[in-house]
Each structure stands twice: as structure tokens, then as C-alpha cells.
GROMACS .gro file of C-alpha atoms in nm:
model
  193
    1UNK     CA    1  -8.896   3.797  -1.304
    2UNK     CA    2  -9.141   4.090  -1.300
    3UNK     CA    3  -8.905   4.290  -1.074
    4UNK     CA    4  -8.612   4.235  -1.313
    5UNK     CA    5  -8.817   4.356  -1.610
    6UNK     CA    6  -8.921   4.673  -1.423
    7UNK     CA    7  -8.562   4.741  -1.315
    8UNK     CA    8  -8.443   4.694  -1.672
    9UNK     CA    9  -8.705   4.935  -1.803
   10UNK     CA   10  -8.606   5.202  -1.552
   11UNK     CA   11  -8.243   5.194  -1.667
   12UNK     CA   12  -8.337   5.241  -2.031
   13UNK     CA   13  -8.473   5.586  -2.100
   14UNK     CA   14  -8.575   5.531  -2.459
   15UNK     CA   15  -8.656   5.840  -2.664
   16UNK     CA   16  -8.683   6.059  -2.352
   17UNK     CA   17  -8.302   6.070  -2.325
   18UNK     CA   18  -8.248   6.167  -2.688
   19UNK     CA   19  -8.256   6.549  -2.645
   20UNK     CA   20  -7.961   6.519  -2.403
   21UNK     CA   21  -7.768   6.297  -2.642
   22UNK     CA   22  -7.846   6.500  -2.955
   23UNK     CA   23  -7.777   6.834  -2.785
   24UNK     CA   24  -7.445   6.703  -2.656
   25UNK     CA   25  -7.340   6.589  -3.004
   26UNK     CA   26  -7.458   6.910  -3.173
   27UNK     CA   27  -7.275   7.132  -2.923
   28UNK     CA   28  -6.959   6.924  -2.948
   29UNK     CA   29  -6.950   6.934  -3.329
   30UNK     CA   30  -7.040   7.304  -3.350
   31UNK     CA   31  -6.766   7.391  -3.102
   32UNK     CA   32  -6.483   7.176  -3.237
   33UNK     CA   33  -6.552   7.222  -3.607
   34UNK     CA   34  -6.650   7.587  -3.561
   35UNK     CA   35  -6.334   7.696  -3.387
   36UNK     CA   36  -6.120   7.454  -3.587
   37UNK     CA   37  -6.210   7.629  -3.912
   38UNK     CA   38  -6.111   7.968  -3.770
   39UNK     CA   39  -5.817   7.867  -3.553
   40UNK     CA   40  -5.545   7.901  -3.819
   41UNK     CA   41  -5.638   8.260  -3.897
   42UNK     CA   42  -5.665   8.338  -3.523
   43UNK     CA   43  -5.320   8.195  -3.451
   44UNK     CA   44  -5.156   8.384  -3.737
   45UNK     CA   45  -5.343   8.717  -3.723
   46UNK     CA   46  -5.412   8.760  -3.349
   47UNK     CA   47  -5.128   8.567  -3.184
   48UNK     CA   48  -4.887   8.653  -3.468
   49UNK     CA   49  -4.750   8.300  -3.492
   50UNK     CA   50  -4.562   8.195  -3.804
   51UNK     CA   51  -4.776   7.983  -4.036
   52UNK     CA   52  -4.571   7.669  -3.969
   53UNK     CA   53  -4.608   7.700  -3.590
   54UNK     CA   54  -4.981   7.772  -3.622
   55UNK     CA   55  -5.030   7.471  -3.850
   56UNK     CA   56  -4.823   7.258  -3.611
   57UNK     CA   57  -5.044   7.368  -3.320
   58UNK     CA   58  -5.356   7.267  -3.511
   59UNK     CA   59  -5.203   6.934  -3.611
   60UNK     CA   60  -5.106   6.860  -3.250
   61UNK     CA   61  -5.457   6.950  -3.133
   62UNK     CA   62  -5.612   6.729  -3.402
   63UNK     CA   63  -5.384   6.438  -3.312
   64UNK     CA   64  -5.456   6.474  -2.942
   65UNK     CA   65  -5.829   6.493  -3.013
   66UNK     CA   66  -5.804   6.179  -3.226
   67UNK     CA   67  -5.618   5.982  -2.957
   68UNK     CA   68  -5.815   6.083  -2.648
   69UNK     CA   69  -6.124   5.873  -2.736
   70UNK     CA   70  -5.912   5.570  -2.646
   71UNK     CA   71  -5.874   5.712  -2.296
   72UNK     CA   72  -6.242   5.805  -2.281
   73UNK     CA   73  -6.354   5.456  -2.383
   74UNK     CA   74  -6.120   5.297  -2.129
   75UNK     CA   75  -6.248   5.520  -1.847
   76UNK     CA   76  -6.612   5.459  -1.941
   77UNK     CA   77  -6.575   5.082  -1.971
   78UNK     CA   78  -6.346   5.027  -1.673
   79UNK     CA   79  -6.443   5.281  -1.409
   80UNK     CA   80  -6.707   5.547  -1.449
   81UNK     CA   81  -6.966   5.417  -1.694
   82UNK     CA   82  -7.088   5.605  -1.999
   83UNK     CA   83  -7.325   5.850  -1.828
   84UNK     CA   84  -7.071   5.978  -1.574
   85UNK     CA   85  -6.794   5.984  -1.833
   86UNK     CA   86  -7.011   6.200  -2.061
   87UNK     CA   87  -7.115   6.423  -1.770
   88UNK     CA   88  -6.762   6.482  -1.639
   89UNK     CA   89  -6.620   6.517  -1.991
   90UNK     CA   90  -6.883   6.780  -2.070
   91UNK     CA   91  -6.767   6.980  -1.768
   92UNK     CA   92  -6.400   6.948  -1.871
   93UNK     CA   93  -6.496   7.040  -2.225
   94UNK     CA   94  -6.686   7.349  -2.107
   95UNK     CA   95  -6.390   7.461  -1.894
   96UNK     CA   96  -6.165   7.422  -2.198
   97UNK     CA   97  -6.399   7.617  -2.424
   98UNK     CA   98  -6.450   7.892  -2.165
   99UNK     CA   99  -6.075   7.927  -2.108
  100UNK     CA  100  -6.021   7.930  -2.486
  101UNK     CA  101  -6.276   8.211  -2.516
  102UNK     CA  102  -6.118   8.399  -2.225
  103UNK     CA  103  -5.774   8.368  -2.388
  104UNK     CA  104  -5.917   8.520  -2.706
  105UNK     CA  105  -6.105   8.803  -2.530
  106UNK     CA  106  -5.872   8.920  -2.252
  107UNK     CA  107  -5.614   9.158  -2.405
  108UNK     CA  108  -5.330   9.048  -2.173
  109UNK     CA  109  -5.360   8.693  -2.306
  110UNK     CA  110  -5.279   8.811  -2.661
  111UNK     CA  111  -4.990   9.014  -2.799
  112UNK     CA  112  -5.065   9.378  -2.881
  113UNK     CA  113  -5.224   9.434  -3.221
  114UNK     CA  114  -4.989   9.509  -3.507
  115UNK     CA  115  -4.966   9.871  -3.619
  116UNK     CA  116  -4.785  10.019  -3.918
  117UNK     CA  117  -4.423  10.090  -3.839
  118UNK     CA  118  -4.405   9.851  -3.543
  119UNK     CA  119  -4.241   9.514  -3.519
  120UNK     CA  120  -4.499   9.239  -3.501
  121UNK     CA  121  -4.473   9.081  -3.156
  122UNK     CA  122  -4.547   8.708  -3.125
  123UNK     CA  123  -4.746   8.564  -2.836
  124UNK     CA  124  -4.537   8.505  -2.524
  125UNK     CA  125  -4.482   8.161  -2.377
  126UNK     CA  126  -4.733   8.242  -2.102
  127UNK     CA  127  -4.998   8.344  -2.354
  128UNK     CA  128  -4.931   8.029  -2.556
  129UNK     CA  129  -4.941   7.824  -2.235
  130UNK     CA  130  -5.296   7.942  -2.165
  131UNK     CA  131  -5.396   7.860  -2.524
  132UNK     CA  132  -5.234   7.515  -2.514
  133UNK     CA  133  -5.392   7.432  -2.177
  134UNK     CA  134  -5.732   7.535  -2.314
  135UNK     CA  135  -5.684   7.322  -2.625
  136UNK     CA  136  -5.573   7.026  -2.412
  137UNK     CA  137  -5.880   7.051  -2.188
  138UNK     CA  138  -6.100   7.075  -2.497
  139UNK     CA  139  -5.933   6.770  -2.653
  140UNK     CA  140  -5.963   6.569  -2.330
  141UNK     CA  141  -6.330   6.657  -2.290
  142UNK     CA  142  -6.410   6.586  -2.652
  143UNK     CA  143  -6.220   6.259  -2.642
  144UNK     CA  144  -6.417   6.133  -2.347
  145UNK     CA  145  -6.750   6.231  -2.501
  146UNK     CA  146  -6.702   6.089  -2.852
  147UNK     CA  147  -6.674   5.716  -2.778
  148UNK     CA  148  -6.958   5.722  -2.525
  149UNK     CA  149  -7.241   5.927  -2.671
  150UNK     CA  150  -7.357   5.702  -2.953
  151UNK     CA  151  -7.327   5.382  -2.751
  152UNK     CA  152  -7.500   5.546  -2.454
  153UNK     CA  153  -7.787   5.635  -2.689
  154UNK     CA  154  -7.806   5.280  -2.821
  155UNK     CA  155  -7.816   5.149  -2.462
  156UNK     CA  156  -8.143   5.332  -2.407
  157UNK     CA  157  -8.336   5.077  -2.614
  158UNK     CA  158  -8.413   4.711  -2.552
  159UNK     CA  159  -8.354   4.517  -2.873
  160UNK     CA  160  -8.573   4.232  -2.747
  161UNK     CA  161  -8.882   4.455  -2.755
  162UNK     CA  162  -9.020   4.485  -3.112
  163UNK     CA  163  -9.143   4.844  -3.075
  164UNK     CA  164  -8.801   4.956  -2.944
  165UNK     CA  165  -8.615   4.786  -3.226
  166UNK     CA  166  -8.743   5.048  -3.472
  167UNK     CA  167  -8.665   5.318  -3.216
  168UNK     CA  168  -8.299   5.215  -3.226
  169UNK     CA  169  -8.290   5.273  -3.602
  170UNK     CA  170  -8.464   5.608  -3.559
  171UNK     CA  171  -8.207   5.704  -3.297
  172UNK     CA  172  -7.912   5.624  -3.526
  173UNK     CA  173  -8.072   5.809  -3.817
  174UNK     CA  174  -8.138   6.119  -3.609
  175UNK     CA  175  -7.798   6.098  -3.439
  176UNK     CA  176  -7.605   6.099  -3.766
  177UNK     CA  177  -7.837   6.362  -3.913
  178UNK     CA  178  -7.771   6.592  -3.614
  179UNK     CA  179  -7.397   6.527  -3.637
  180UNK     CA  180  -7.382   6.599  -4.011
  181UNK     CA  181  -7.608   6.905  -3.991
  182UNK     CA  182  -7.403   7.057  -3.708
  183UNK     CA  183  -7.078   7.002  -3.901
  184UNK     CA  184  -7.237   7.164  -4.207
  185UNK     CA  185  -7.355   7.464  -4.003
  186UNK     CA  186  -7.016   7.500  -3.834
  187UNK     CA  187  -6.836   7.501  -4.169
  188UNK     CA  188  -7.082   7.738  -4.337
  189UNK     CA  189  -7.122   8.001  -4.066
  190UNK     CA  190  -6.905   8.261  -4.236
  191UNK     CA  191  -6.952   8.158  -4.598
  192UNK     CA  192  -7.245   8.157  -4.832
  193UNK     CA  193  -7.317   7.785  -4.863
   0.00000   0.00000   0.00000
């Protein structure tokens, strides 16, 4: 009985694991909400897409991001577990964000800037392919993180222990505070809020 209690305590990290969980959530919200608020202007002004195609791209990204948590929850519950799902999804997410940044920075991955007297050239299919692949990786990474992070945090506490019961409530309060604050910061970065 004593051995089982010690093993159970080792698997539950308690408040020690919270910086990892909070940082993951803050980074995810800052990234997705931050580039989501600027993506329409980027697609129309830098890639020279028509407004309808740019809006369609954002809608498709939003829909994919909304559906991928189903896949993430299935993978976490059936195969990998929450920790490894979050870890691998964070790597996929980082690759997507890095490739999205590279596609915005490298001049060959964007059409030439518009100048007076020239015809505005839209992004080529190859340039759009890099953008769409980056957005897909970002959506897949985000979708695997979202269903796992909050439940992984809740798993770090033993509800049978009275002192950890209040820690669970503290965790949820801080988790949703961090999520809301990061969304607020991401939406207010270029405006006076």
C-alpha cells in the first residue's frame, strides 16, 4: 500500500508542473490569436490575394483548427498519453510557426511588392503551398495541444488529498487567467487598449 502511494505521488507533479502548462497555453494563444488578427491584411497586402480568397483561407484555417482537437484527444487517449501528445504537438506547432515566419520573411516566398504603374502579381501556387503547409502544421499542432493541456494540468493533483483539492481550483483559476490575458495581449498588441 505504501509503495502504491509513493508511485502515485511521483506521477503527479502538483504545482511544480504548472509553469510548463501555463507557458504552453500562453505561447499557443499569443501565436494563434496574434497572427490570426494580422493574417487577413498579410494575405491581401503582401501576397496580393483577393479579399474573398484571403477570407476563405482564414476560414479554412479556423475550421481545421477547430476540428483537429478531436484528433488530438483521440491520439492522447488511445496511443500516446497527454504528456507525449503535448510534447510532439509542440514540436509540430513550432515547425509550423517557423515555416510560417520563413514564408513571410524570405522574398522568394512572396510575390514582388506592388509599385505604381505595375500590375499587382498574386502569390504563385508554390508560394501559397508553403503558406498552406505552414498553416496546416500550425493547426495540427494546436489541435493536439488544446484538448490535452487543461486535463494534463488537472491530472497533476490528487483530489483525495484535502490540501491538493484547493490546488486544483487554483490551477483552473490561473489557467483561465493566463489564457484570457494572453488573448487580450495578442489582440491589443497594435492598438491602444
